[in-house]
mmCIF file of C-alpha atoms and ligand atoms in Angstrom:
data_model
loop_
_atom_site.group_PDB
_atom_site.id
_atom_site.type_symbol
_atom_site.label_atom_id
_atom_site.label_comp_id
_atom_site.label_asym_id
_atom_site.label_seq_id
_atom_site.Cartn_x
_atom_site.Cartn_y
_atom_site.Cartn_z
ATOM 1 C CA MET A 66 7.259 23.566 12.008
ATOM 2 C CA THR A 67 7.869 24.277 8.087
ATOM 3 C CA THR A 68 10.463 23.397 6.323
ATOM 4 C CA ALA A 69 12.372 24.431 2.977
ATOM 5 C CA TYR A 70 10.194 22.066 1.994
ATOM 6 C CA ASP A 71 9.059 23.407 -2.134
ATOM 7 C CA VAL A 72 5.514 22.353 -2.656
ATOM 8 C CA ALA A 73 5.847 24.132 -6.120
ATOM 9 C CA ALA A 74 8.314 23.127 -7.823
ATOM 10 C CA VAL A 75 7.428 19.349 -6.573
ATOM 11 C CA ARG A 76 3.787 19.716 -7.888
ATOM 12 C CA GLU A 77 4.949 21.724 -11.410
ATOM 13 C CA ASP A 78 5.631 17.859 -11.327
ATOM 14 C CA PHE A 79 3.414 16.339 -11.658
ATOM 15 C CA PRO A 80 1.537 17.481 -14.969
ATOM 16 C CA ILE A 81 -2.409 16.246 -14.160
ATOM 17 C CA LEU A 82 -2.201 18.469 -11.472
ATOM 18 C CA ASP A 83 -3.300 21.818 -13.995
ATOM 19 C CA THR A 84 -6.576 20.332 -14.622
ATOM 20 C CA THR A 85 -9.380 21.619 -13.696
ATOM 21 C CA VAL A 86 -12.701 19.553 -13.454
ATOM 22 C CA ARG A 87 -15.701 21.585 -13.623
ATOM 23 C CA GLY A 88 -13.659 24.624 -14.324
ATOM 24 C CA LYS A 89 -12.345 24.845 -10.801
ATOM 25 C CA PRO A 90 -8.501 23.888 -10.027
ATOM 26 C CA LEU A 91 -8.358 19.874 -9.281
ATOM 27 C CA VAL A 92 -7.592 19.709 -5.667
ATOM 28 C CA PHE A 93 -6.625 15.828 -5.348
ATOM 29 C CA LEU A 94 -6.961 15.348 -1.823
ATOM 30 C CA ASP A 95 -7.195 10.707 -3.641
ATOM 31 C CA THR A 96 -3.283 9.584 -2.970
ATOM 32 C CA ALA A 97 -4.838 6.648 -0.458
ATOM 33 C CA ALA A 98 -6.585 5.370 -3.442
ATOM 34 C CA SER A 99 -3.906 6.346 -6.212
ATOM 35 C CA ALA A 100 -0.917 8.558 -6.556
ATOM 36 C CA GLN A 101 -1.088 11.036 -9.468
ATOM 37 C CA LYS A 102 2.312 10.427 -11.518
ATOM 38 C CA PRO A 103 5.755 12.795 -11.428
ATOM 39 C CA ARG A 104 6.639 12.832 -15.456
ATOM 40 C CA ALA A 105 9.607 11.318 -14.403
ATOM 41 C CA VAL A 106 7.117 7.870 -14.737
ATOM 42 C CA ILE A 107 5.517 9.244 -17.237
ATOM 43 C CA GLU A 108 8.542 10.251 -19.536
ATOM 44 C CA ALA A 109 9.702 6.808 -18.773
ATOM 45 C CA ILE A 110 7.433 4.630 -19.477
ATOM 46 C CA SER A 111 6.828 6.129 -23.105
ATOM 47 C CA GLU A 112 11.235 6.267 -23.989
ATOM 48 C CA PHE A 113 11.096 2.515 -22.535
ATOM 49 C CA TYR A 114 8.565 1.380 -25.147
ATOM 50 C CA GLU A 115 9.084 4.350 -28.048
ATOM 51 C CA THR A 116 13.221 2.885 -27.927
ATOM 52 C CA HIS A 117 13.701 -0.523 -25.844
ATOM 53 C CA TYR A 118 10.623 -2.453 -25.367
ATOM 54 C CA ALA A 119 10.994 -5.778 -26.434
ATOM 55 C CA ASN A 120 10.035 -9.400 -23.674
ATOM 56 C CA ILE A 121 12.645 -10.266 -21.263
ATOM 57 C CA HIS A 122 14.330 -13.097 -20.778
ATOM 58 C CA ARG A 123 14.489 -15.203 -23.983
ATOM 59 C CA GLY A 124 15.383 -12.825 -26.546
ATOM 60 C CA VAL A 125 18.651 -13.224 -28.098
ATOM 61 C CA TYR A 126 18.724 -9.915 -29.626
ATOM 62 C CA GLN A 127 19.975 -6.931 -28.315
ATOM 63 C CA LEU A 128 17.080 -5.043 -27.877
ATOM 64 C CA SER A 129 15.235 -7.365 -25.640
ATOM 65 C CA ALA A 130 18.255 -7.639 -23.509
ATOM 66 C CA ASP A 131 17.758 -3.039 -22.556
ATOM 67 C CA ALA A 132 14.934 -4.590 -21.947
ATOM 68 C CA THR A 133 15.865 -7.745 -19.444
ATOM 69 C CA GLN A 134 18.435 -6.037 -17.856
ATOM 70 C CA ARG A 135 15.815 -2.436 -17.176
ATOM 71 C CA TYR A 136 13.425 -5.612 -15.876
ATOM 72 C CA GLU A 137 15.900 -6.859 -12.916
ATOM 73 C CA GLY A 138 17.072 -3.167 -12.549
ATOM 74 C CA SER A 139 14.309 -2.548 -11.031
ATOM 75 C CA ARG A 140 14.035 -5.537 -9.132
ATOM 76 C CA ASP A 141 17.512 -3.473 -8.032
ATOM 77 C CA THR A 142 16.646 -0.828 -7.208
ATOM 78 C CA VAL A 143 13.072 -2.453 -4.982
ATOM 79 C CA GLN A 144 16.054 -4.082 -2.543
ATOM 80 C CA GLN A 145 17.523 -0.643 -2.236
ATOM 81 C CA PHE A 146 14.813 1.582 -1.342
ATOM 82 C CA ILE A 147 12.951 -1.062 0.874
ATOM 83 C CA GLY A 148 16.290 -1.900 1.562
ATOM 84 C CA ALA A 149 16.579 -6.349 1.002
ATOM 85 C CA THR A 150 19.309 -7.680 1.355
ATOM 86 C CA ASP A 151 19.133 -9.989 -1.810
ATOM 87 C CA ARG A 152 17.455 -8.784 -4.789
ATOM 88 C CA ARG A 153 16.307 -12.254 -5.678
ATOM 89 C CA GLU A 154 13.543 -11.660 -2.089
ATOM 90 C CA VAL A 155 11.787 -8.745 -4.792
ATOM 91 C CA VAL A 156 8.539 -10.809 -6.183
ATOM 92 C CA PHE A 157 7.532 -8.720 -9.318
ATOM 93 C CA VAL A 158 3.071 -8.899 -8.838
ATOM 94 C CA ARG A 159 0.738 -7.481 -10.174
ATOM 95 C CA ASN A 160 -0.519 -5.728 -6.574
ATOM 96 C CA ALA A 161 -0.571 -5.922 -2.958
ATOM 97 C CA THR A 162 -3.858 -7.678 -3.279
ATOM 98 C CA GLU A 163 -1.525 -10.152 -5.670
ATOM 99 C CA ALA A 164 0.892 -10.855 -3.949
ATOM 100 C CA ILE A 165 -1.522 -10.923 -0.643
ATOM 101 C CA ASN A 166 -2.662 -14.026 -2.072
ATOM 102 C CA LEU A 167 0.314 -15.387 -3.099
ATOM 103 C CA VAL A 168 1.684 -16.195 0.301
ATOM 104 C CA ALA A 169 -1.529 -17.301 0.856
ATOM 105 C CA HIS A 170 -1.906 -20.101 -1.573
ATOM 106 C CA THR A 171 1.620 -20.805 -1.655
ATOM 107 C CA TRP A 172 3.905 -20.276 2.161
ATOM 108 C CA ALA A 173 0.680 -21.076 4.019
ATOM 109 C CA GLU A 174 -1.371 -23.392 1.890
ATOM 110 C CA LYS A 175 1.832 -25.228 2.252
ATOM 111 C CA ASN A 176 2.783 -24.434 6.213
ATOM 112 C CA LEU A 177 -1.099 -24.184 8.066
ATOM 113 C CA GLN A 178 -2.679 -26.884 8.927
ATOM 114 C CA ALA A 179 -6.201 -27.175 9.527
ATOM 115 C CA GLY A 180 -6.612 -25.954 13.829
ATOM 116 C CA ASP A 181 -4.010 -23.669 13.297
ATOM 117 C CA GLU A 182 -4.572 -19.874 13.463
ATOM 118 C CA VAL A 183 -3.859 -16.490 11.044
ATOM 119 C CA LEU A 184 -3.942 -12.917 13.167
ATOM 120 C CA ILE A 185 -4.856 -10.400 11.663
ATOM 121 C CA THR A 186 -5.816 -6.928 13.431
ATOM 122 C CA ALA A 187 -9.712 -4.871 12.491
ATOM 123 C CA LEU A 188 -8.226 -2.472 10.844
ATOM 124 C CA GLU A 189 -6.962 -4.733 7.540
ATOM 125 C CA HIS A 190 -7.978 -3.881 4.414
ATOM 126 C CA HIS A 191 -10.104 -6.575 2.324
ATOM 127 C CA ALA A 192 -7.326 -7.541 0.308
ATOM 128 C CA ASN A 193 -5.249 -8.237 3.890
ATOM 129 C CA ILE A 194 -8.858 -9.460 5.501
ATOM 130 C CA VAL A 195 -10.620 -12.151 2.653
ATOM 131 C CA PRO A 196 -7.045 -14.219 1.299
ATOM 132 C CA TRP A 197 -7.156 -15.373 4.781
ATOM 133 C CA GLN A 198 -11.389 -16.286 5.177
ATOM 134 C CA MET A 199 -10.762 -18.331 1.321
ATOM 135 C CA LEU A 200 -7.562 -20.262 2.704
ATOM 136 C CA GLY A 201 -9.931 -21.267 5.967
ATOM 137 C CA GLN A 202 -12.629 -21.777 3.753
ATOM 138 C CA ARG A 203 -10.270 -24.095 2.090
ATOM 139 C CA LYS A 204 -8.098 -25.908 4.895
ATOM 140 C CA GLY A 205 -9.876 -24.804 8.376
ATOM 141 C CA ILE A 206 -7.436 -22.683 9.467
ATOM 142 C CA ARG A 207 -9.287 -19.989 12.794
ATOM 143 C CA LEU A 208 -8.838 -16.271 11.631
ATOM 144 C CA ARG A 209 -8.504 -14.073 14.713
ATOM 145 C CA VAL A 210 -9.060 -10.042 15.205
ATOM 146 C CA ALA A 211 -6.838 -8.257 17.208
ATOM 147 C CA PRO A 212 -9.026 -4.832 17.799
ATOM 148 C CA VAL A 213 -8.076 -0.944 17.893
ATOM 149 C CA ASN A 214 -9.931 1.794 20.367
ATOM 150 C CA GLU A 215 -11.608 4.387 20.321
ATOM 151 C CA ARG A 216 -9.356 5.970 18.376
ATOM 152 C CA GLY A 217 -8.056 3.288 15.981
ATOM 153 C CA GLU A 218 -4.972 1.760 17.295
ATOM 154 C CA VAL A 219 -4.102 -1.715 18.054
ATOM 155 C CA VAL A 220 -4.043 -2.490 21.522
ATOM 156 C CA LEU A 221 -1.103 -4.174 22.397
ATOM 157 C CA GLU A 222 -1.683 -5.846 25.543
ATOM 158 C CA GLU A 223 -5.099 -7.180 23.024
ATOM 159 C CA PHE A 224 -3.211 -8.027 20.307
ATOM 160 C CA GLU A 225 -0.835 -10.102 22.908
ATOM 161 C CA LYS A 226 -3.324 -11.945 23.848
ATOM 162 C CA LEU A 227 -4.920 -13.836 20.715
ATOM 163 C CA LEU A 228 -0.875 -14.914 19.647
ATOM 164 C CA ASN A 229 -0.544 -18.954 20.938
ATOM 165 C CA ASP A 230 0.741 -21.787 20.652
ATOM 166 C CA ARG A 231 -1.376 -22.240 16.920
ATOM 167 C CA THR A 232 -0.924 -18.599 15.183
ATOM 168 C CA ARG A 233 0.610 -19.205 12.490
ATOM 169 C CA LEU A 234 1.143 -16.078 10.639
ATOM 170 C CA VAL A 235 0.777 -12.859 12.095
ATOM 171 C CA ALA A 236 -0.532 -10.823 8.911
ATOM 172 C CA VAL A 237 -0.483 -6.356 9.333
ATOM 173 C CA ALA A 238 -1.055 -3.348 7.497
ATOM 174 C CA GLN A 239 1.687 -1.191 8.322
ATOM 175 C CA VAL A 240 -1.011 1.582 8.361
ATOM 176 C CA SER A 241 -4.270 1.885 8.179
ATOM 177 C CA ASN A 242 -5.447 3.161 4.791
ATOM 178 C CA ALA A 243 -9.275 3.720 5.917
ATOM 179 C CA LEU A 244 -8.124 5.843 9.825
ATOM 180 C CA GLY A 245 -4.394 6.411 9.092
ATOM 181 C CA THR A 246 -3.910 4.491 12.050
ATOM 182 C CA ILE A 247 0.346 4.125 12.146
ATOM 183 C CA LEU A 248 0.588 0.681 14.113
ATOM 184 C CA PRO A 249 3.254 -0.657 16.662
ATOM 185 C CA LEU A 250 4.630 -2.551 13.910
ATOM 186 C CA GLU A 251 7.783 -3.121 16.028
ATOM 187 C CA SER A 252 6.303 -4.291 19.933
ATOM 188 C CA MET A 253 3.952 -6.373 17.302
ATOM 189 C CA ILE A 254 6.182 -8.089 14.975
ATOM 190 C CA GLU A 255 8.885 -8.824 18.204
ATOM 191 C CA LEU A 256 5.653 -10.499 20.230
ATOM 192 C CA ALA A 257 4.624 -12.192 17.026
ATOM 193 C CA HIS A 258 7.885 -14.216 17.124
ATOM 194 C CA LYS A 259 8.488 -14.649 19.766
ATOM 195 C CA ARG A 260 5.647 -17.005 19.968
ATOM 196 C CA GLY A 261 7.460 -18.672 16.466
ATOM 197 C CA ALA A 262 4.730 -16.884 14.059
ATOM 198 C CA ARG A 263 5.167 -15.613 10.708
ATOM 199 C CA VAL A 264 5.054 -11.536 9.714
ATOM 200 C CA LEU A 265 3.286 -10.662 6.135
ATOM 201 C CA VAL A 266 3.023 -6.743 6.437
ATOM 202 C CA ASP A 267 0.599 -4.448 3.756
ATOM 203 C CA GLY A 268 2.752 -2.054 3.855
ATOM 204 C CA ALA A 269 0.742 -0.541 0.785
ATOM 205 C CA GLN A 270 -0.114 2.831 2.647
ATOM 206 C CA ALA A 271 2.852 2.966 4.367
ATOM 207 C CA ILE A 272 5.571 2.699 1.311
ATOM 208 C CA PRO A 273 5.198 5.890 -0.242
ATOM 209 C CA HIS A 274 5.122 7.973 3.344
ATOM 210 C CA MET A 275 8.077 7.059 5.346
ATOM 211 C CA PRO A 276 11.073 5.135 5.087
ATOM 212 C CA VAL A 277 10.823 1.371 4.818
ATOM 213 C CA ASP A 278 13.541 -0.758 5.434
ATOM 214 C CA VAL A 279 11.542 -4.084 5.943
ATOM 215 C CA GLY A 280 16.170 -6.253 7.262
ATOM 216 C CA GLN A 281 15.500 -3.968 10.436
ATOM 217 C CA MET A 282 11.913 -4.139 10.632
ATOM 218 C CA ASP A 283 12.621 -8.385 10.375
ATOM 219 C CA CYS A 284 8.968 -8.718 8.763
ATOM 220 C CA ASP A 285 8.899 -12.014 6.975
ATOM 221 C CA PHE A 286 6.933 -10.501 3.950
ATOM 222 C CA TYR A 287 5.970 -7.356 2.512
ATOM 223 C CA VAL A 288 3.507 -5.736 0.639
ATOM 224 C CA PHE A 289 2.280 -2.952 -2.257
ATOM 225 C CA SER A 290 1.282 -1.723 -4.998
ATOM 226 C CA GLY A 291 3.881 0.817 -7.222
ATOM 227 C CA HIS A 292 -0.215 2.389 -8.489
ATOM 228 C CA LYS A 293 0.218 4.437 -4.578
ATOM 229 C CA LEU A 294 4.360 4.578 -5.297
ATOM 230 C CA LEU A 295 3.347 7.748 -7.702
ATOM 231 C CA GLY A 296 3.464 4.451 -10.196
ATOM 232 C CA PRO A 297 2.320 2.748 -13.062
ATOM 233 C CA SER A 298 -1.240 0.772 -12.355
ATOM 234 C CA GLY A 299 -0.364 -3.030 -12.972
ATOM 235 C CA ILE A 300 2.990 -3.830 -10.637
ATOM 236 C CA GLY A 301 3.674 -4.710 -6.965
ATOM 237 C CA VAL A 302 5.760 -6.564 -5.404
ATOM 238 C CA LEU A 303 6.066 -9.516 -2.741
ATOM 239 C CA TYR A 304 9.471 -8.586 -0.502
ATOM 240 C CA GLY A 305 9.379 -12.348 1.054
ATOM 241 C CA LYS A 306 12.733 -13.480 3.050
ATOM 242 C CA LEU A 307 14.745 -15.778 0.893
ATOM 243 C CA SER A 308 15.324 -18.999 3.501
ATOM 244 C CA LEU A 309 10.724 -18.991 3.244
ATOM 245 C CA LEU A 310 10.305 -18.115 -0.608
ATOM 246 C CA GLU A 311 13.090 -20.706 -0.747
ATOM 247 C CA ALA A 312 11.389 -23.588 -0.160
ATOM 248 C CA MET A 313 7.864 -22.008 -0.764
ATOM 249 C CA PRO A 314 5.535 -23.968 -3.846
ATOM 250 C CA PRO A 315 4.770 -21.816 -6.909
ATOM 251 C CA PHE A 316 1.580 -20.181 -7.229
ATOM 252 C CA LEU A 317 0.550 -19.892 -11.042
ATOM 253 C CA GLY A 318 2.413 -23.296 -13.964
ATOM 254 C CA GLY A 319 3.860 -21.329 -17.152
ATOM 255 C CA GLY A 320 5.826 -20.186 -18.849
ATOM 256 C CA ASP A 321 9.388 -17.884 -16.940
ATOM 257 C CA MET A 322 8.799 -19.902 -13.736
ATOM 258 C CA ILE A 323 10.162 -23.487 -15.217
ATOM 259 C CA GLU A 324 13.525 -24.660 -14.764
ATOM 260 C CA SER A 325 12.389 -27.390 -17.046
ATOM 261 C CA VAL A 326 9.287 -29.241 -19.188
ATOM 262 C CA SER A 327 8.400 -32.417 -19.894
ATOM 263 C CA PHE A 328 4.500 -33.580 -19.882
ATOM 264 C CA GLU A 329 5.864 -36.426 -17.064
ATOM 265 C CA LYS A 330 6.716 -33.450 -14.600
ATOM 266 C CA SER A 331 7.967 -30.690 -14.427
ATOM 267 C CA THR A 332 10.749 -28.444 -12.346
ATOM 268 C CA TYR A 333 10.401 -25.072 -11.211
ATOM 269 C CA ALA A 334 12.594 -22.151 -11.607
ATOM 270 C CA PRO A 335 13.973 -20.761 -8.198
ATOM 271 C CA PRO A 336 12.777 -17.495 -6.516
ATOM 272 C CA PRO A 337 12.468 -14.195 -7.576
ATOM 273 C CA ALA A 338 11.183 -16.124 -10.974
ATOM 274 C CA ARG A 339 9.802 -19.103 -9.372
ATOM 275 C CA PHE A 340 6.799 -17.115 -8.839
ATOM 276 C CA GLU A 341 6.990 -14.409 -11.699
ATOM 277 C CA ALA A 342 4.778 -16.948 -14.241
ATOM 278 C CA GLY A 343 3.811 -15.858 -17.963
ATOM 279 C CA THR A 344 5.504 -11.902 -19.166
ATOM 280 C CA PRO A 345 4.951 -9.504 -16.634
ATOM 281 C CA ASP A 346 4.528 -5.631 -16.281
ATOM 282 C CA ILE A 347 8.366 -5.062 -17.985
ATOM 283 C CA ALA A 348 7.297 -1.144 -18.756
ATOM 284 C CA GLY A 349 5.321 -0.929 -15.270
ATOM 285 C CA ALA A 350 8.472 -2.249 -13.663
ATOM 286 C CA VAL A 351 10.480 0.771 -15.562
ATOM 287 C CA GLY A 352 8.550 3.096 -13.557
ATOM 288 C CA LEU A 353 8.303 1.645 -10.972
ATOM 289 C CA ASP A 354 12.454 2.083 -10.639
ATOM 290 C CA ALA A 355 11.725 5.909 -12.336
ATOM 291 C CA ALA A 356 8.925 6.373 -9.569
ATOM 292 C CA ILE A 357 11.239 5.745 -6.593
ATOM 293 C CA GLN A 358 14.055 6.771 -8.196
ATOM 294 C CA TYR A 359 11.606 10.488 -8.305
ATOM 295 C CA LEU A 360 11.055 10.223 -4.541
ATOM 296 C CA GLN A 361 14.706 9.106 -3.036
ATOM 297 C CA GLY A 362 15.034 13.019 -5.218
ATOM 298 C CA VAL A 363 12.798 14.788 -3.911
ATOM 299 C CA GLY A 364 14.212 12.613 -0.486
ATOM 300 C CA ILE A 365 11.912 10.097 1.188
ATOM 301 C CA GLU A 366 12.355 11.784 4.882
ATOM 302 C CA ARG A 367 11.487 15.259 4.123
ATOM 303 C CA VAL A 368 8.245 13.477 1.787
ATOM 304 C CA ALA A 369 7.201 12.433 5.209
ATOM 305 C CA LEU A 370 7.804 15.726 7.078
ATOM 306 C CA TRP A 371 5.482 17.559 5.131
ATOM 307 C CA GLU A 372 3.245 15.288 4.495
ATOM 308 C CA HIS A 373 1.975 14.999 8.720
ATOM 309 C CA GLU A 374 2.199 19.516 9.116
ATOM 310 C CA LEU A 375 0.104 18.188 6.022
ATOM 311 C CA LEU A 376 -2.506 16.144 8.032
ATOM 312 C CA GLU A 377 -1.735 18.976 11.480
ATOM 313 C CA TYR A 378 -2.799 21.523 9.536
ATOM 314 C CA ALA A 379 -5.466 19.650 7.903
ATOM 315 C CA THR A 380 -7.046 17.986 11.216
ATOM 316 C CA ALA A 381 -6.868 21.652 12.946
ATOM 317 C CA LYS A 382 -8.920 23.228 10.638
ATOM 318 C CA LEU A 383 -11.954 20.631 10.021
ATOM 319 C CA SER A 384 -11.879 20.261 14.055
ATOM 320 C CA GLU A 385 -13.364 23.996 14.084
ATOM 321 C CA ILE A 386 -16.075 23.109 12.158
ATOM 322 C CA ASP A 387 -19.185 22.014 13.839
ATOM 323 C CA GLY A 388 -20.630 19.597 12.514
ATOM 324 C CA LEU A 389 -17.889 17.792 10.972
ATOM 325 C CA ARG A 390 -16.596 14.471 13.125
ATOM 326 C CA ILE A 391 -13.298 13.125 12.894
ATOM 327 C CA ILE A 392 -13.114 9.037 12.678
ATOM 328 C CA GLY A 393 -9.737 8.252 13.499
ATOM 329 C CA THR A 394 -7.519 9.825 15.910
ATOM 330 C CA ALA A 395 -4.689 7.794 17.143
ATOM 331 C CA ALA A 396 -0.943 9.344 17.503
ATOM 332 C CA GLU A 397 0.520 8.373 15.196
ATOM 333 C CA LYS A 398 -1.138 8.994 11.639
ATOM 334 C CA SER A 399 -0.307 8.772 8.370
ATOM 335 C CA ALA A 400 -1.293 11.373 7.168
ATOM 336 C CA VAL A 401 -5.378 10.775 6.179
ATOM 337 C CA LEU A 402 -8.224 12.857 7.493
ATOM 338 C CA SER A 403 -11.104 10.690 7.510
ATOM 339 C CA PHE A 404 -14.410 12.138 8.588
ATOM 340 C CA VAL A 405 -18.319 12.242 8.359
ATOM 341 C CA LEU A 406 -20.722 15.303 8.602
ATOM 342 C CA GLU A 407 -23.507 14.831 10.778
ATOM 343 C CA GLY A 408 -27.082 14.529 9.196
ATOM 344 C CA VAL A 409 -25.013 14.804 5.748
ATOM 345 C CA HIS A 410 -24.340 11.443 3.665
ATOM 346 C CA ALA A 411 -21.002 10.890 3.589
ATOM 347 C CA HIS A 412 -22.010 9.955 -0.680
ATOM 348 C CA ASP A 413 -23.122 13.614 -0.945
ATOM 349 C CA VAL A 414 -21.133 15.498 0.438
ATOM 350 C CA GLY A 415 -18.508 13.598 -2.239
ATOM 351 C CA THR A 416 -20.346 14.510 -5.013
ATOM 352 C CA ALA A 417 -20.784 17.944 -3.397
ATOM 353 C CA LEU A 418 -16.488 18.450 -3.187
ATOM 354 C CA ASP A 419 -16.465 17.073 -6.622
ATOM 355 C CA GLN A 420 -18.529 20.407 -7.742
ATOM 356 C CA ALA A 421 -15.575 22.655 -5.749
ATOM 357 C CA GLY A 422 -12.973 20.768 -7.496
ATOM 358 C CA VAL A 423 -11.644 18.399 -4.648
ATOM 359 C CA ALA A 424 -11.991 14.674 -5.033
ATOM 360 C CA VAL A 425 -11.351 12.762 -2.168
ATOM 361 C CA ARG A 426 -13.217 9.251 -2.059
ATOM 362 C CA VAL A 427 -16.348 8.913 0.144
ATOM 363 C CA GLY A 428 -17.854 5.362 1.293
ATOM 364 C CA HIS A 429 -16.661 2.297 3.505
ATOM 365 C CA HIS A 430 -12.226 1.953 1.750
ATOM 366 C CA CYS A 431 -12.281 -1.681 1.234
ATOM 367 C CA ALA A 432 -12.565 -2.105 5.204
ATOM 368 C CA GLN A 433 -16.349 -2.289 6.249
ATOM 369 C CA PRO A 434 -15.141 -3.874 9.785
ATOM 370 C CA VAL A 435 -13.097 -0.553 10.300
ATOM 371 C CA MET A 436 -16.444 1.483 10.239
ATOM 372 C CA GLU A 437 -19.207 -1.372 11.545
ATOM 373 C CA ILE A 438 -16.856 -0.498 14.845
ATOM 374 C CA PHE A 439 -16.610 3.046 14.549
ATOM 375 C CA GLY A 440 -21.108 2.536 14.501
ATOM 376 C CA VAL A 441 -20.803 4.415 9.975
ATOM 377 C CA PRO A 442 -21.115 2.543 7.000
ATOM 378 C CA ALA A 443 -18.833 5.237 5.383
ATOM 379 C CA THR A 444 -17.009 8.055 5.555
ATOM 380 C CA VAL A 445 -15.548 10.702 4.046
ATOM 381 C CA ARG A 446 -11.463 10.948 3.223
ATOM 382 C CA ALA A 447 -8.959 12.655 2.746
ATOM 383 C CA SER A 448 -5.183 11.922 1.779
ATOM 384 C CA PHE A 449 -2.001 13.856 1.535
ATOM 385 C CA ALA A 450 0.413 13.737 -0.149
ATOM 386 C CA LEU A 451 4.066 15.309 -1.086
ATOM 387 C CA TYR A 452 1.955 17.261 -3.691
ATOM 388 C CA ASN A 453 -0.701 18.604 -1.522
ATOM 389 C CA THR A 454 -0.203 22.395 -0.306
ATOM 390 C CA ARG A 455 -2.124 24.604 2.892
ATOM 391 C CA ASN A 456 -4.103 26.492 0.275
ATOM 392 C CA GLU A 457 -6.335 22.638 -0.792
ATOM 393 C CA VAL A 458 -6.495 22.573 2.386
ATOM 394 C CA ASP A 459 -8.335 25.117 3.242
ATOM 395 C CA GLN A 460 -9.825 25.068 0.126
ATOM 396 C CA LEU A 461 -11.332 21.191 1.358
ATOM 397 C CA ALA A 462 -12.232 23.295 3.785
ATOM 398 C CA ALA A 463 -14.581 25.926 2.014
ATOM 399 C CA ALA A 464 -16.026 22.948 0.401
ATOM 400 C CA LEU A 465 -17.298 21.421 3.561
ATOM 401 C CA ARG A 466 -18.554 24.448 5.311
ATOM 402 C CA GLU A 467 -20.669 24.701 2.028
ATOM 403 C CA THR A 468 -21.957 21.735 1.516
ATOM 404 C CA LEU A 469 -23.052 21.860 5.434
ATOM 405 C CA GLU A 470 -24.580 25.343 4.323
ATOM 406 C CA ILE A 471 -26.008 23.651 1.343
ATOM 407 C CA PHE A 472 -28.029 20.472 3.773
ATOM 408 C CA ARG A 473 -29.211 22.335 6.623
HETATM 409 N N1 PLP B 558 -4.118 -3.079 1.617
HETATM 410 C C1 PLP B 558 -4.116 -1.429 1.728
HETATM 411 C C2 PLP B 558 -3.060 -0.644 3.243
HETATM 412 C C3 PLP B 558 -4.404 -0.972 1.084
HETATM 413 O O1 PLP B 558 -5.349 0.545 1.421
HETATM 414 C C4 PLP B 558 -5.196 -1.711 -0.881
HETATM 415 C C5 PLP B 558 -5.639 -0.632 -1.990
HETATM 416 O O2 PLP B 558 -5.954 0.742 -0.616
HETATM 417 C C6 PLP B 558 -4.992 -2.339 -0.948
HETATM 418 C C7 PLP B 558 -4.017 -3.013 0.065
HETATM 419 C C8 PLP B 558 -4.507 -3.237 -2.051
HETATM 420 O O3 PLP B 558 -4.416 -3.096 -2.854
HETATM 421 P P1 PLP B 558 -4.159 -2.287 -4.316
HETATM 422 O O4 PLP B 558 -5.328 -2.111 -5.002
HETATM 423 O O5 PLP B 558 -3.476 -2.033 -5.279
HETATM 424 O O6 PLP B 558 -3.632 -4.086 -4.262
#
């Protein structure tokens, strides 16, 4: 199916796409690691620094009030974008990793006891594995892992079998960064809630590519990073249901998160301020606001359709290449293609593609366990975004054929 999506117009909004690499036009296929930024985001950040910058929440002067308004305005934009019912449910953090660690150090620290279980899946990014292992070491909590099948899909029956009365938290990605699998969250969340477990969704790879509604999803926590969502690095979001956030102890102590301080005792501000100690990434929030508004302007549904077309096109193109094996063939996939070339190490493929101006990610993608399941130390990962084209897929395929020629 062809949509009336104007990718050429979208590309014009991204100055970096005019760059040449080794004398060749840049073919950027590593958005799953971090997205490129539209001019609207770059300009919003410089305009903020040039005309509105001051520290927030404390100044009595106009500039500080302005900056505060923009920072808090970004919270409103995020709230509306993810379908949260209350703006206080949106906590600004540095990135998805920090958001998960925040939940591990506050909610989980308070509510989980030795012998309790945290259930994740075999597809998780290290950011959604290591914090729970560290929690386990601190508190004697058991980490359980739901397996995936040979296509890289979570097996719901297996997932359900692992849920029990000790499962206090299910922490799962919405989309796997290594394989692109879209997880069956609706069923997983329903099953987890039936067992009385809370659910944290790692939306880092989902939110730039599909509509997200945390209310409808009914997750308890949702985390993502601004830099994968066309925004700047250094800003991310933890969404939490208000009743949960209100009952959570603080994470970091310092300015802005308190109600009152004396040497004997301090009391803490309500959420979200309780979890935003110190001067935050003010310009980052402004940039994130601009990124979301940009994406909404293009239309997230249209973006999702376009990326799906690209994924189908690329899957067909790459499947024609002799000696190329796609890793992760789930029925429901986001625009990520992981693959290996017979007889060529993934790092050599990455270097050869770079010579052709094609930027892809090679390695374990911070998901070593899933690589182990597929019996490969590393894959080449091409990930697509709203600014990629079929022509770029063709260039990837041509460069892969050349690489195979060289190494054979
Ligand atoms: N979760 C997933 C699924 C990811 O793909 C990533 C980054 O690649 C992260 C979490 C961590 O994101 P960040 O490094 O921005 O904290």
